mmCIF file of N, CA, C and O in Angstrom:
data_model
loop_
_atom_site.group_PDB
_atom_site.id
_atom_site.type_symbol
_atom_site.label_atom_id
_atom_site.label_comp_id
_atom_site.label_asym_id
_atom_site.label_seq_id
_atom_site.Cartn_x
_atom_site.Cartn_y
_atom_site.Cartn_z
ATOM 1 N N UNK A 1 18.308 -15.638 -24.329
ATOM 2 C CA UNK A 1 18.207 -15.162 -23.759
ATOM 3 C C UNK A 1 18.178 -13.749 -23.311
ATOM 4 O O UNK A 1 17.657 -12.966 -22.821
ATOM 5 N N UNK A 2 18.264 -13.074 -24.660
ATOM 6 C CA UNK A 2 18.370 -11.412 -25.285
ATOM 7 C C UNK A 2 16.246 -11.325 -25.110
ATOM 8 O O UNK A 2 16.540 -10.887 -24.866
ATOM 9 N N UNK A 3 15.478 -12.272 -25.748
ATOM 10 C CA UNK A 3 14.609 -12.147 -26.118
ATOM 11 C C UNK A 3 13.572 -12.200 -24.127
ATOM 12 O O UNK A 3 12.695 -11.393 -23.515
ATOM 13 N N UNK A 4 14.812 -12.619 -23.239
ATOM 14 C CA UNK A 4 13.939 -12.969 -21.544
ATOM 15 C C UNK A 4 14.416 -11.186 -21.540
ATOM 16 O O UNK A 4 13.172 -10.426 -20.368
ATOM 17 N N UNK A 5 15.016 -11.153 -21.233
ATOM 18 C CA UNK A 5 16.157 -9.790 -21.266
ATOM 19 C C UNK A 5 14.754 -8.781 -21.384
ATOM 20 O O UNK A 5 14.857 -7.940 -20.379
ATOM 21 N N UNK A 6 14.685 -8.641 -22.650
ATOM 22 C CA UNK A 6 12.913 -8.088 -23.184
ATOM 23 C C UNK A 6 12.887 -7.933 -22.696
ATOM 24 O O UNK A 6 11.897 -6.734 -22.966
ATOM 25 N N UNK A 7 12.069 -8.801 -22.512
ATOM 26 C CA UNK A 7 10.552 -8.831 -22.053
ATOM 27 C C UNK A 7 10.483 -8.344 -20.494
ATOM 28 O O UNK A 7 9.697 -7.256 -20.067
ATOM 29 N N UNK A 8 11.495 -8.727 -19.872
ATOM 30 C CA UNK A 8 12.215 -8.254 -18.137
ATOM 31 C C UNK A 8 11.586 -6.732 -18.579
ATOM 32 O O UNK A 8 11.860 -5.920 -17.292
ATOM 33 N N UNK A 9 12.876 -5.680 -19.709
ATOM 34 C CA UNK A 9 13.088 -4.670 -19.266
ATOM 35 C C UNK A 9 11.907 -3.870 -19.861
ATOM 36 O O UNK A 9 11.411 -3.025 -19.105
ATOM 37 N N UNK A 10 11.455 -4.615 -20.781
ATOM 38 C CA UNK A 10 9.385 -3.773 -21.152
ATOM 39 C C UNK A 10 8.599 -3.851 -19.806
ATOM 40 O O UNK A 10 8.122 -3.067 -19.525
ATOM 41 N N UNK A 11 8.438 -5.404 -19.143
ATOM 42 C CA UNK A 11 7.751 -5.238 -17.687
ATOM 43 C C UNK A 11 8.270 -4.356 -17.157
ATOM 44 O O UNK A 11 7.837 -2.881 -16.349
ATOM 45 N N UNK A 12 9.705 -3.977 -16.615
ATOM 46 C CA UNK A 12 9.800 -2.913 -15.463
ATOM 47 C C UNK A 12 9.784 -1.604 -15.834
ATOM 48 O O UNK A 12 9.491 -0.570 -15.171
ATOM 49 N N UNK A 13 10.422 -0.917 -17.346
ATOM 50 C CA UNK A 13 9.246 -0.305 -17.697
ATOM 51 C C UNK A 13 7.644 0.348 -17.210
ATOM 52 O O UNK A 13 7.239 1.586 -16.981
ATOM 53 N N UNK A 14 6.866 -0.932 -17.861
ATOM 54 C CA UNK A 14 5.675 -0.498 -17.657
ATOM 55 C C UNK A 14 5.517 -0.071 -15.826
ATOM 56 O O UNK A 14 4.499 0.106 -15.331
ATOM 57 N N UNK A 15 6.886 -0.985 -15.293
ATOM 58 C CA UNK A 15 5.989 -0.700 -13.997
ATOM 59 C C UNK A 15 6.227 0.493 -13.396
ATOM 60 O O UNK A 15 5.789 0.689 -12.186
ATOM 61 N N UNK A 16 6.865 1.161 -13.961
ATOM 62 C CA UNK A 16 7.900 2.583 -13.464
ATOM 63 C C UNK A 16 6.500 3.403 -13.367
ATOM 64 O O UNK A 16 6.707 4.366 -13.193
ATOM 65 N N UNK A 17 6.105 3.008 -14.691
ATOM 66 C CA UNK A 17 5.624 4.657 -15.515
ATOM 67 C C UNK A 17 4.161 4.382 -14.719
ATOM 68 O O UNK A 17 3.298 5.204 -13.758
ATOM 69 N N UNK A 18 3.544 3.569 -14.016
ATOM 70 C CA UNK A 18 2.326 2.859 -12.690
ATOM 71 C C UNK A 18 2.892 2.880 -11.656
ATOM 72 O O UNK A 18 1.878 3.692 -11.586
ATOM 73 N N UNK A 19 4.214 2.946 -11.682
ATOM 74 C CA UNK A 19 4.336 3.533 -10.151
ATOM 75 C C UNK A 19 4.173 5.631 -10.087
ATOM 76 O O UNK A 19 3.653 5.751 -9.176
ATOM 77 N N UNK A 20 4.732 6.010 -10.990
ATOM 78 C CA UNK A 20 4.860 7.420 -11.751
ATOM 79 C C UNK A 20 3.071 7.764 -11.541
ATOM 80 O O UNK A 20 3.015 8.237 -10.561
ATOM 81 N N UNK A 21 2.450 7.178 -12.628
ATOM 82 C CA UNK A 21 1.402 7.231 -12.006
ATOM 83 C C UNK A 21 0.388 6.903 -10.466
ATOM 84 O O UNK A 21 -0.814 7.490 -10.573
ATOM 85 N N UNK A 22 0.854 5.920 -10.234
ATOM 86 C CA UNK A 22 0.253 5.977 -8.804
ATOM 87 C C UNK A 22 0.975 6.836 -7.925
ATOM 88 O O UNK A 22 -0.269 7.354 -6.701
ATOM 89 N N UNK A 23 1.958 7.358 -7.962
ATOM 90 C CA UNK A 23 2.033 8.499 -6.983
ATOM 91 C C UNK A 23 2.084 9.802 -7.474
ATOM 92 O O UNK A 23 1.095 10.257 -6.376
ATOM 93 N N UNK A 24 1.720 9.786 -9.142
ATOM 94 C CA UNK A 24 0.260 11.561 -8.934
ATOM 95 C C UNK A 24 -0.598 11.319 -8.122
ATOM 96 O O UNK A 24 -1.468 11.911 -7.797
ATOM 97 N N UNK A 25 -1.216 10.130 -9.091
ATOM 98 C CA UNK A 25 -2.930 9.726 -7.957
ATOM 99 C C UNK A 25 -2.750 10.155 -6.508
ATOM 100 O O UNK A 25 -3.281 10.687 -6.170
ATOM 101 N N UNK A 26 -1.825 9.681 -5.458
ATOM 102 C CA UNK A 26 -1.630 9.379 -4.485
ATOM 103 C C UNK A 26 -1.489 11.315 -3.582
ATOM 104 O O UNK A 26 -2.315 11.353 -2.827
ATOM 105 N N UNK A 27 -0.368 11.452 -4.727
ATOM 106 C CA UNK A 27 -0.473 13.401 -4.374
ATOM 107 C C UNK A 27 -1.960 14.086 -4.511
ATOM 108 O O UNK A 27 -2.052 14.884 -4.310
ATOM 109 N N UNK A 28 -2.635 13.912 -5.981
ATOM 110 C CA UNK A 28 -3.570 14.547 -5.765
ATOM 111 C C UNK A 28 -4.659 14.212 -4.592
ATOM 112 O O UNK A 28 -5.902 15.205 -4.868
ATOM 113 N N UNK A 29 -4.687 13.046 -4.912
ATOM 114 C CA UNK A 29 -5.894 12.731 -3.788
ATOM 115 C C UNK A 29 -5.611 13.502 -2.690
ATOM 116 O O UNK A 29 -6.495 13.652 -1.266
ATOM 117 N N UNK A 30 -4.341 13.947 -2.039
ATOM 118 C CA UNK A 30 -3.674 13.621 0.028
ATOM 119 C C UNK A 30 -4.390 15.358 -0.921
ATOM 120 O O UNK A 30 -4.204 16.170 -0.223
ATOM 121 N N UNK A 31 -4.109 16.251 -1.463
ATOM 122 C CA UNK A 31 -4.406 17.548 -1.795
ATOM 123 C C UNK A 31 -5.581 17.745 -1.729
ATOM 124 O O UNK A 31 -6.213 18.360 -1.247
ATOM 125 N N UNK A 32 -6.858 16.736 -2.834
ATOM 126 C CA UNK A 32 -7.680 16.217 -2.528
ATOM 127 C C UNK A 32 -8.664 16.889 -0.774
ATOM 128 O O UNK A 32 -9.178 17.211 -0.610
ATOM 129 N N UNK A 33 -7.443 15.927 -0.313
ATOM 130 C CA UNK A 33 -8.239 15.391 1.216
ATOM 131 C C UNK A 33 -7.485 16.621 2.492
ATOM 132 O O UNK A 33 -8.210 17.114 2.701
ATOM 133 N N UNK A 34 -6.499 17.293 1.741
ATOM 134 C CA UNK A 34 -6.468 18.617 2.367
ATOM 135 C C UNK A 34 -7.752 19.565 2.147
ATOM 136 O O UNK A 34 -8.239 20.208 3.380
ATOM 137 N N UNK A 35 -8.065 19.748 1.014
ATOM 138 C CA UNK A 35 -8.688 20.780 1.014
ATOM 139 C C UNK A 35 -10.362 20.305 1.342
ATOM 140 O O UNK A 35 -10.356 21.484 2.171
ATOM 141 N N UNK A 36 -11.175 19.746 1.439
ATOM 142 C CA UNK A 36 -11.906 18.877 1.557
ATOM 143 C C UNK A 36 -11.748 19.320 3.898
ATOM 144 O O UNK A 36 -12.968 19.718 4.188
ATOM 145 N N UNK A 37 -10.305 18.508 4.521
ATOM 146 C CA UNK A 37 -10.487 18.946 5.544
ATOM 147 C C UNK A 37 -10.501 20.112 5.767
ATOM 148 O O UNK A 37 -11.294 20.782 7.031
ATOM 149 N N UNK A 38 -9.989 22.082 5.072
ATOM 150 C CA UNK A 38 -9.972 22.811 5.223
ATOM 151 C C UNK A 38 -11.409 23.253 5.498
ATOM 152 O O UNK A 38 -12.560 23.976 5.727
ATOM 153 N N UNK A 39 -12.676 22.779 3.675
ATOM 154 C CA UNK A 39 -13.375 22.946 4.080
ATOM 155 C C UNK A 39 -14.436 22.321 5.289
ATOM 156 O O UNK A 39 -15.445 22.910 5.460
ATOM 157 N N UNK A 40 -14.250 21.441 5.543
ATOM 158 C CA UNK A 40 -15.155 20.846 6.476
ATOM 159 C C UNK A 40 -15.289 21.819 8.034
ATOM 160 O O UNK A 40 -15.932 22.491 8.994
ATOM 161 N N UNK A 41 -13.235 22.248 8.688
ATOM 162 C CA UNK A 41 -13.169 23.562 9.189
ATOM 163 C C UNK A 41 -13.768 24.270 9.237
ATOM 164 O O UNK A 41 -14.416 24.993 9.748
ATOM 165 N N UNK A 42 -14.195 25.189 8.409
ATOM 166 C CA UNK A 42 -14.918 26.371 7.671
ATOM 167 C C UNK A 42 -16.252 26.633 8.036
ATOM 168 O O UNK A 42 -16.698 26.997 8.152
ATOM 169 N N UNK A 43 -16.695 24.914 7.583
ATOM 170 C CA UNK A 43 -17.796 24.910 7.636
ATOM 171 C C UNK A 43 -18.601 24.824 9.226
ATOM 172 O O UNK A 43 -19.456 25.030 9.452
ATOM 173 N N UNK A 44 -17.110 23.620 10.048
ATOM 174 C CA UNK A 44 -17.732 23.386 11.296
ATOM 175 C C UNK A 44 -17.554 25.066 11.936
ATOM 176 O O UNK A 44 -18.937 25.269 13.224
ATOM 177 N N UNK A 45 -17.041 26.315 11.132
ATOM 178 C CA UNK A 45 -17.197 27.165 12.236
ATOM 179 C C UNK A 45 -18.115 27.665 11.975
ATOM 180 O O UNK A 45 -18.781 28.555 13.334
ATOM 181 N N UNK A 46 -18.708 28.208 11.068
ATOM 182 C CA UNK A 46 -19.185 28.404 9.697
ATOM 183 C C UNK A 46 -20.539 28.734 10.893
ATOM 184 O O UNK A 46 -21.666 29.320 11.179
ATOM 185 N N UNK A 47 -21.075 27.389 10.584
ATOM 186 C CA UNK A 47 -21.990 26.689 11.695
ATOM 187 C C UNK A 47 -22.160 26.858 13.596
ATOM 188 O O UNK A 47 -22.990 27.484 13.990
ATOM 189 N N UNK A 48 -20.776 26.865 14.359
ATOM 190 C CA UNK A 48 -20.236 27.763 15.111
ATOM 191 C C UNK A 48 -21.115 28.814 15.107
ATOM 192 O O UNK A 48 -21.543 29.965 16.681
ATOM 193 N N UNK A 49 -20.676 29.963 14.688
ATOM 194 C CA UNK A 49 -21.085 31.361 14.174
ATOM 195 C C UNK A 49 -22.551 31.665 14.077
ATOM 196 O O UNK A 49 -22.822 32.393 14.948
ATOM 197 N N UNK A 50 -23.011 30.525 13.157
ATOM 198 C CA UNK A 50 -24.596 31.076 13.326
ATOM 199 C C UNK A 50 -25.699 30.467 14.046
ATOM 200 O O UNK A 50 -26.805 31.366 14.536
ATOM 201 N N UNK A 51 -25.219 29.767 15.112
ATOM 202 C CA UNK A 51 -25.494 29.127 15.758
ATOM 203 C C UNK A 51 -25.774 30.070 16.905
ATOM 204 O O UNK A 51 -25.016 30.733 17.929
ATOM 205 N N UNK A 52 -27.363 29.957 17.926
ATOM 206 C CA UNK A 52 -27.753 31.731 19.243
ATOM 207 C C UNK A 52 -26.734 31.443 19.903
ATOM 208 O O UNK A 52 -26.936 29.738 20.581
ATOM 209 N N UNK A 53 -26.204 31.800 20.620
ATOM 210 C CA UNK A 53 -25.166 31.529 22.582
ATOM 211 C C UNK A 53 -26.479 30.783 23.523
ATOM 212 O O UNK A 53 -27.422 31.483 23.161
ATOM 213 N N UNK A 54 -26.504 30.261 23.700
ATOM 214 C CA UNK A 54 -27.391 29.412 24.956
ATOM 215 C C UNK A 54 -27.158 29.722 26.885
ATOM 216 O O UNK A 54 -26.195 29.123 26.763
ATOM 217 N N UNK A 55 -27.515 30.149 27.187
ATOM 218 C CA UNK A 55 -26.647 31.196 28.250
ATOM 219 C C UNK A 55 -27.416 30.144 29.130
ATOM 220 O O UNK A 55 -28.513 29.444 29.153
ATOM 221 N N UNK A 56 -26.728 30.246 29.726
ATOM 222 C CA UNK A 56 -27.524 29.130 31.775
ATOM 223 C C UNK A 56 -27.485 27.845 31.152
ATOM 224 O O UNK A 56 -28.242 26.813 32.064
ATOM 225 N N UNK A 57 -27.527 26.638 30.032
ATOM 226 C CA UNK A 57 -27.489 25.279 30.572
ATOM 227 C C UNK A 57 -27.386 25.300 28.697
ATOM 228 O O UNK A 57 -28.107 25.943 27.155
ATOM 229 N N UNK A 58 -28.455 24.001 27.864
ATOM 230 C CA UNK A 58 -28.828 23.061 27.162
ATOM 231 C C UNK A 58 -30.171 23.310 26.935
ATOM 232 O O UNK A 58 -31.612 24.278 27.538
ATOM 233 N N UNK A 59 -30.805 23.787 25.155
ATOM 234 C CA UNK A 59 -31.785 23.542 24.793
ATOM 235 C C UNK A 59 -33.184 22.760 25.480
ATOM 236 O O UNK A 59 -34.515 23.029 25.154
ATOM 237 N N UNK A 60 -32.064 21.546 25.202
ATOM 238 C CA UNK A 60 -33.173 20.447 26.113
ATOM 239 C C UNK A 60 -33.500 20.810 27.742
ATOM 240 O O UNK A 60 -34.241 19.834 27.650
ATOM 241 N N UNK A 61 -33.257 21.245 28.176
ATOM 242 C CA UNK A 61 -33.812 21.120 29.289
ATOM 243 C C UNK A 61 -35.023 21.329 29.457
ATOM 244 O O UNK A 61 -35.203 22.341 28.492
ATOM 245 N N UNK A 62 -35.761 21.335 30.399
ATOM 246 C CA UNK A 62 -36.890 21.177 31.207
ATOM 247 C C UNK A 62 -37.015 23.250 31.293
ATOM 248 O O UNK A 62 -36.429 23.609 33.317
ATOM 249 N N UNK A 63 -37.444 23.791 30.761
ATOM 250 C CA UNK A 63 -38.318 25.121 32.084
ATOM 251 C C UNK A 63 -38.437 25.066 33.596
ATOM 252 O O UNK A 63 -38.727 23.662 34.139
ATOM 253 N N UNK A 64 -37.906 25.717 34.558
ATOM 254 C CA UNK A 64 -38.172 25.902 36.204
ATOM 255 C C UNK A 64 -39.787 25.659 36.011
ATOM 256 O O UNK A 64 -39.261 25.022 37.497
ATOM 257 N N UNK A 65 -40.326 26.205 35.156
ATOM 258 C CA UNK A 65 -41.809 26.901 35.423
ATOM 259 C C UNK A 65 -42.914 25.035 35.883
ATOM 260 O O UNK A 65 -44.029 24.615 35.407
ATOM 261 N N UNK A 66 -41.878 24.102 34.665
ATOM 262 C CA UNK A 66 -42.778 22.819 35.184
ATOM 263 C C UNK A 66 -42.538 21.302 36.098
ATOM 264 O O UNK A 66 -41.970 21.763 36.878
#
């Protein structure tokens, strides 16, 4: 009985350690995702600012003289 209880305590200890490690991993990944989302927003803004303004419509329209 004592041996069985010790096995369960050891397994519980390993499970708790694993859970803590998984929590740290998820927290780190969430931080990385937030940073990547911010970088994506920054890149979109940078792209929008670098594109020339298109007055009067799309660049894909056929000019009126055709």
